[in-house]
């Protein structure tokens, strides 16, 4: 029985943000940054990297450009370069909650679960209402065998995103592992009521069929 992958390192685009540090944004840097976002949307990842690099050349303190460039590099399995970009983004702006999540995912990918969990906690400190941070940390706790902590984080994620069927599926699986079959059934039924995704609903039905 396996928890579904978090899918957090999905390279979703960040909102367009101004440079950090309280100074007015560099207009040329922002132009290149926005170009990078558009190229990333279009799937031109090398073009996006080039645009983000030009944005950084014009404003070395533009944390979101490092973050977005790091996301692309991580997707290309250029792990060391991605980590360097995430580190720089967070050194510039420690408030970038999603950058902690993405760096945490990279730590998980390279087997450093303790560092990943710490980054997810930092993401929660930066943004206590960021559902993905609780989900990611809950999955890390699950992988570490800390089921009660995983349950608390999955439940908080559900509190923040009550109509996300995948969250109920994962908590339902966790309840089954903990021997809480009635609670698991409730969560799996919630999956069926919320989702039309065959991957989720078929998994929920299969799990429910095994509950006596």
mmCIF file of C-alpha atoms in Angstrom:
data_model
loop_
_atom_site.group_PDB
_atom_site.id
_atom_site.type_symbol
_atom_site.label_atom_id
_atom_site.label_comp_id
_atom_site.label_asym_id
_atom_site.label_seq_id
_atom_site.Cartn_x
_atom_site.Cartn_y
_atom_site.Cartn_z
ATOM 1 C CA UNK A 1 0.000 0.000 0.000
ATOM 2 C CA UNK A 2 1.559 3.231 -1.113
ATOM 3 C CA UNK A 3 0.854 6.886 -0.588
ATOM 4 C CA UNK A 4 0.394 8.685 -3.893
ATOM 5 C CA UNK A 5 3.337 10.864 -4.937
ATOM 6 C CA UNK A 6 2.985 14.423 -3.818
ATOM 7 C CA UNK A 7 3.534 15.899 -7.267
ATOM 8 C CA UNK A 8 4.616 19.133 -5.680
ATOM 9 C CA UNK A 9 7.669 19.545 -7.819
ATOM 10 C CA UNK A 10 5.365 20.092 -10.788
ATOM 11 C CA UNK A 11 7.105 23.207 -12.027
ATOM 12 C CA UNK A 12 3.963 25.312 -11.737
ATOM 13 C CA UNK A 13 4.535 28.943 -12.547
ATOM 14 C CA UNK A 14 4.906 31.473 -9.784
ATOM 15 C CA UNK A 15 2.897 34.660 -9.750
ATOM 16 C CA UNK A 16 4.776 37.600 -11.153
ATOM 17 C CA UNK A 17 6.504 39.188 -8.189
ATOM 18 C CA UNK A 18 8.630 42.266 -7.801
ATOM 19 C CA UNK A 19 12.225 42.103 -6.664
ATOM 20 C CA UNK A 20 12.803 41.751 -2.951
ATOM 21 C CA UNK A 21 14.553 44.042 -0.546
ATOM 22 C CA UNK A 22 12.199 46.994 -0.655
ATOM 23 C CA UNK A 23 13.751 48.698 -3.690
ATOM 24 C CA UNK A 24 11.779 49.399 -6.865
ATOM 25 C CA UNK A 25 11.944 46.520 -9.373
ATOM 26 C CA UNK A 26 14.430 46.795 -12.217
ATOM 27 C CA UNK A 27 12.181 47.277 -15.248
ATOM 28 C CA UNK A 28 14.497 45.478 -17.680
ATOM 29 C CA UNK A 29 14.934 42.575 -15.268
ATOM 30 C CA UNK A 30 11.161 42.372 -14.841
ATOM 31 C CA UNK A 31 10.687 42.364 -18.630
ATOM 32 C CA UNK A 32 13.053 39.405 -18.980
ATOM 33 C CA UNK A 33 11.389 37.689 -16.023
ATOM 34 C CA UNK A 34 7.948 38.000 -17.581
ATOM 35 C CA UNK A 35 9.374 36.734 -20.877
ATOM 36 C CA UNK A 36 10.697 33.700 -18.994
ATOM 37 C CA UNK A 37 7.278 33.020 -17.499
ATOM 38 C CA UNK A 38 5.632 33.176 -20.927
ATOM 39 C CA UNK A 39 8.257 30.886 -22.481
ATOM 40 C CA UNK A 40 7.830 28.464 -19.584
ATOM 41 C CA UNK A 41 4.074 28.438 -20.201
ATOM 42 C CA UNK A 42 4.743 27.638 -23.852
ATOM 43 C CA UNK A 43 7.090 24.771 -22.994
ATOM 44 C CA UNK A 44 10.246 26.462 -24.258
ATOM 45 C CA UNK A 45 12.342 25.613 -21.209
ATOM 46 C CA UNK A 46 15.728 26.581 -22.623
ATOM 47 C CA UNK A 47 14.325 29.898 -23.773
ATOM 48 C CA UNK A 48 12.867 30.406 -20.291
ATOM 49 C CA UNK A 49 16.222 29.626 -18.660
ATOM 50 C CA UNK A 50 17.903 32.161 -20.928
ATOM 51 C CA UNK A 51 15.294 34.812 -20.081
ATOM 52 C CA UNK A 52 15.557 34.187 -16.340
ATOM 53 C CA UNK A 53 19.345 34.372 -16.617
ATOM 54 C CA UNK A 54 19.081 37.762 -18.329
ATOM 55 C CA UNK A 55 16.685 38.918 -15.603
ATOM 56 C CA UNK A 56 19.245 37.888 -12.993
ATOM 57 C CA UNK A 57 22.052 39.654 -14.852
ATOM 58 C CA UNK A 58 20.028 42.857 -14.679
ATOM 59 C CA UNK A 59 18.873 42.325 -11.094
ATOM 60 C CA UNK A 60 20.913 39.791 -9.082
ATOM 61 C CA UNK A 61 18.426 40.121 -6.212
ATOM 62 C CA UNK A 62 15.375 38.912 -8.156
ATOM 63 C CA UNK A 63 14.689 35.831 -6.036
ATOM 64 C CA UNK A 64 11.763 34.530 -8.068
ATOM 65 C CA UNK A 65 13.926 34.324 -11.200
ATOM 66 C CA UNK A 66 16.344 32.007 -9.387
ATOM 67 C CA UNK A 67 13.404 29.976 -8.102
ATOM 68 C CA UNK A 68 11.777 29.555 -11.504
ATOM 69 C CA UNK A 69 15.109 28.742 -13.137
ATOM 70 C CA UNK A 70 15.712 26.183 -10.408
ATOM 71 C CA UNK A 71 12.361 24.533 -11.121
ATOM 72 C CA UNK A 72 13.267 24.025 -14.762
ATOM 73 C CA UNK A 73 16.725 22.709 -13.906
ATOM 74 C CA UNK A 74 15.204 20.280 -11.401
ATOM 75 C CA UNK A 75 12.826 18.992 -14.088
ATOM 76 C CA UNK A 76 15.858 18.391 -16.293
ATOM 77 C CA UNK A 77 17.572 16.418 -13.487
ATOM 78 C CA UNK A 78 20.298 19.053 -13.224
ATOM 79 C CA UNK A 79 20.160 18.620 -9.474
ATOM 80 C CA UNK A 80 23.223 20.542 -8.344
ATOM 81 C CA UNK A 81 22.359 23.568 -10.467
ATOM 82 C CA UNK A 82 18.739 23.467 -9.307
ATOM 83 C CA UNK A 83 19.813 23.291 -5.666
ATOM 84 C CA UNK A 84 22.149 26.245 -6.157
ATOM 85 C CA UNK A 85 19.295 28.307 -7.612
ATOM 86 C CA UNK A 86 16.903 27.402 -4.801
ATOM 87 C CA UNK A 87 19.564 28.243 -2.211
ATOM 88 C CA UNK A 88 20.200 31.631 -3.786
ATOM 89 C CA UNK A 89 16.477 32.413 -4.016
ATOM 90 C CA UNK A 90 16.005 31.643 -0.330
ATOM 91 C CA UNK A 91 19.112 33.530 0.732
ATOM 92 C CA UNK A 92 17.703 36.591 -1.017
ATOM 93 C CA UNK A 93 14.138 36.129 0.234
ATOM 94 C CA UNK A 94 13.553 33.682 3.111
ATOM 95 C CA UNK A 95 9.812 34.320 2.759
ATOM 96 C CA UNK A 96 9.499 32.311 -0.483
ATOM 97 C CA UNK A 97 7.472 29.463 0.973
ATOM 98 C CA UNK A 98 7.133 27.555 -2.285
ATOM 99 C CA UNK A 99 10.886 27.648 -2.809
ATOM 100 C CA UNK A 100 11.278 25.752 0.470
ATOM 101 C CA UNK A 101 8.823 23.147 -0.794
ATOM 102 C CA UNK A 102 10.647 22.746 -4.086
ATOM 103 C CA UNK A 103 14.042 22.535 -2.417
ATOM 104 C CA UNK A 104 12.548 20.013 0.001
ATOM 105 C CA UNK A 105 11.334 17.908 -2.908
ATOM 106 C CA UNK A 106 14.836 18.004 -4.338
ATOM 107 C CA UNK A 107 16.235 16.872 -0.985
ATOM 108 C CA UNK A 108 13.739 13.988 -0.975
ATOM 109 C CA UNK A 109 14.734 13.058 -4.514
ATOM 110 C CA UNK A 110 18.348 12.793 -3.393
ATOM 111 C CA UNK A 111 17.547 10.807 -0.244
ATOM 112 C CA UNK A 112 17.910 13.584 2.344
ATOM 113 C CA UNK A 113 14.569 13.164 4.064
ATOM 114 C CA UNK A 114 15.563 15.030 7.235
ATOM 115 C CA UNK A 115 16.519 18.125 5.262
ATOM 116 C CA UNK A 116 13.321 17.850 3.221
ATOM 117 C CA UNK A 117 11.171 17.756 6.358
ATOM 118 C CA UNK A 118 12.980 20.787 7.733
ATOM 119 C CA UNK A 119 12.353 22.740 4.527
ATOM 120 C CA UNK A 120 8.654 21.867 4.574
ATOM 121 C CA UNK A 121 8.479 23.147 8.143
ATOM 122 C CA UNK A 122 10.167 26.369 7.032
ATOM 123 C CA UNK A 123 7.578 26.697 4.261
ATOM 124 C CA UNK A 124 4.816 26.411 6.864
ATOM 125 C CA UNK A 125 6.505 29.061 8.997
ATOM 126 C CA UNK A 126 6.659 31.352 5.968
ATOM 127 C CA UNK A 127 3.042 30.663 4.956
ATOM 128 C CA UNK A 128 0.925 28.804 7.547
ATOM 129 C CA UNK A 129 -1.950 28.478 5.055
ATOM 130 C CA UNK A 130 0.024 26.779 2.273
ATOM 131 C CA UNK A 131 -1.695 23.413 1.858
ATOM 132 C CA UNK A 132 1.074 21.918 -0.268
ATOM 133 C CA UNK A 133 3.596 22.378 2.538
ATOM 134 C CA UNK A 134 1.539 20.298 4.970
ATOM 135 C CA UNK A 135 0.929 17.660 2.296
ATOM 136 C CA UNK A 136 4.625 17.450 1.473
ATOM 137 C CA UNK A 137 5.683 17.259 5.117
ATOM 138 C CA UNK A 138 2.991 14.667 5.810
ATOM 139 C CA UNK A 139 4.315 12.500 3.002
ATOM 140 C CA UNK A 140 7.858 12.882 4.340
ATOM 141 C CA UNK A 141 6.677 11.867 7.819
ATOM 142 C CA UNK A 142 4.917 8.853 6.281
ATOM 143 C CA UNK A 143 8.106 7.778 4.549
ATOM 144 C CA UNK A 144 9.963 8.135 7.839
ATOM 145 C CA UNK A 145 7.391 5.925 9.593
ATOM 146 C CA UNK A 146 6.018 8.796 11.711
ATOM 147 C CA UNK A 147 2.381 8.029 11.016
ATOM 148 C CA UNK A 148 0.775 10.193 13.697
ATOM 149 C CA UNK A 149 2.689 13.245 12.464
ATOM 150 C CA UNK A 150 1.770 12.373 8.886
ATOM 151 C CA UNK A 151 -1.893 12.128 9.869
ATOM 152 C CA UNK A 152 -1.825 15.536 11.549
ATOM 153 C CA UNK A 153 -0.345 17.157 8.437
ATOM 154 C CA UNK A 154 -2.713 15.407 6.011
ATOM 155 C CA UNK A 155 -5.646 16.530 8.159
ATOM 156 C CA UNK A 156 -4.390 20.113 8.153
ATOM 157 C CA UNK A 157 -3.984 19.961 4.369
ATOM 158 C CA UNK A 158 -7.605 18.823 4.073
ATOM 159 C CA UNK A 159 -8.714 21.655 6.349
ATOM 160 C CA UNK A 160 -7.066 24.088 3.931
ATOM 161 C CA UNK A 161 -8.319 22.397 0.755
ATOM 162 C CA UNK A 162 -11.523 20.562 1.596
ATOM 163 C CA UNK A 163 -12.424 19.554 -1.971
ATOM 164 C CA UNK A 164 -9.115 18.013 -3.003
ATOM 165 C CA UNK A 165 -9.926 14.330 -3.491
ATOM 166 C CA UNK A 166 -6.279 13.242 -3.582
ATOM 167 C CA UNK A 167 -5.846 14.453 0.002
ATOM 168 C CA UNK A 168 -8.693 12.251 1.222
ATOM 169 C CA UNK A 169 -7.268 9.295 -0.698
ATOM 170 C CA UNK A 170 -3.891 9.675 0.948
ATOM 171 C CA UNK A 171 -5.370 10.123 4.408
ATOM 172 C CA UNK A 172 -7.608 7.131 3.786
ATOM 173 C CA UNK A 173 -4.575 5.007 2.939
ATOM 174 C CA UNK A 174 -2.886 6.245 6.087
ATOM 175 C CA UNK A 175 -5.925 5.366 8.202
ATOM 176 C CA UNK A 176 -5.842 1.838 6.751
ATOM 177 C CA UNK A 177 -2.192 1.498 7.698
ATOM 178 C CA UNK A 178 -3.112 2.599 11.216
ATOM 179 C CA UNK A 179 -5.996 0.106 11.472
ATOM 180 C CA UNK A 180 -8.695 2.801 11.425
ATOM 181 C CA UNK A 181 -10.978 1.173 8.863
ATOM 182 C CA UNK A 182 -14.121 3.221 9.561
ATOM 183 C CA UNK A 183 -12.225 6.485 9.179
ATOM 184 C CA UNK A 184 -10.523 5.128 6.056
ATOM 185 C CA UNK A 185 -13.895 4.195 4.540
ATOM 186 C CA UNK A 186 -15.237 7.687 5.210
ATOM 187 C CA UNK A 187 -12.270 9.279 3.445
ATOM 188 C CA UNK A 188 -12.429 6.885 0.493
ATOM 189 C CA UNK A 189 -16.149 7.558 0.058
ATOM 190 C CA UNK A 190 -15.313 11.255 0.055
ATOM 191 C CA UNK A 191 -12.928 10.615 -2.858
ATOM 192 C CA UNK A 192 -15.803 9.085 -4.844
ATOM 193 C CA UNK A 193 -18.092 12.017 -4.096
ATOM 194 C CA UNK A 194 -15.519 14.642 -5.067
ATOM 195 C CA UNK A 195 -13.658 13.238 -8.045
ATOM 196 C CA UNK A 196 -14.311 11.971 -11.560
ATOM 197 C CA UNK A 197 -10.637 11.115 -12.054
ATOM 198 C CA UNK A 198 -10.485 7.366 -12.822
ATOM 199 C CA UNK A 199 -7.041 7.032 -11.239
ATOM 200 C CA UNK A 200 -8.357 8.326 -7.917
ATOM 201 C CA UNK A 201 -11.787 6.696 -7.966
ATOM 202 C CA UNK A 202 -10.530 3.284 -9.084
ATOM 203 C CA UNK A 203 -7.910 3.346 -6.342
ATOM 204 C CA UNK A 204 -10.510 4.303 -3.754
ATOM 205 C CA UNK A 205 -12.883 1.534 -4.855
ATOM 206 C CA UNK A 206 -10.081 -1.041 -4.829
ATOM 207 C CA UNK A 207 -9.109 -0.067 -1.301
ATOM 208 C CA UNK A 208 -12.716 -0.120 -0.095
ATOM 209 C CA UNK A 209 -13.230 -3.606 -1.532
ATOM 210 C CA UNK A 210 -10.477 -4.876 0.722
ATOM 211 C CA UNK A 211 -12.076 -3.502 3.896
ATOM 212 C CA UNK A 212 -14.061 -6.127 5.782
#
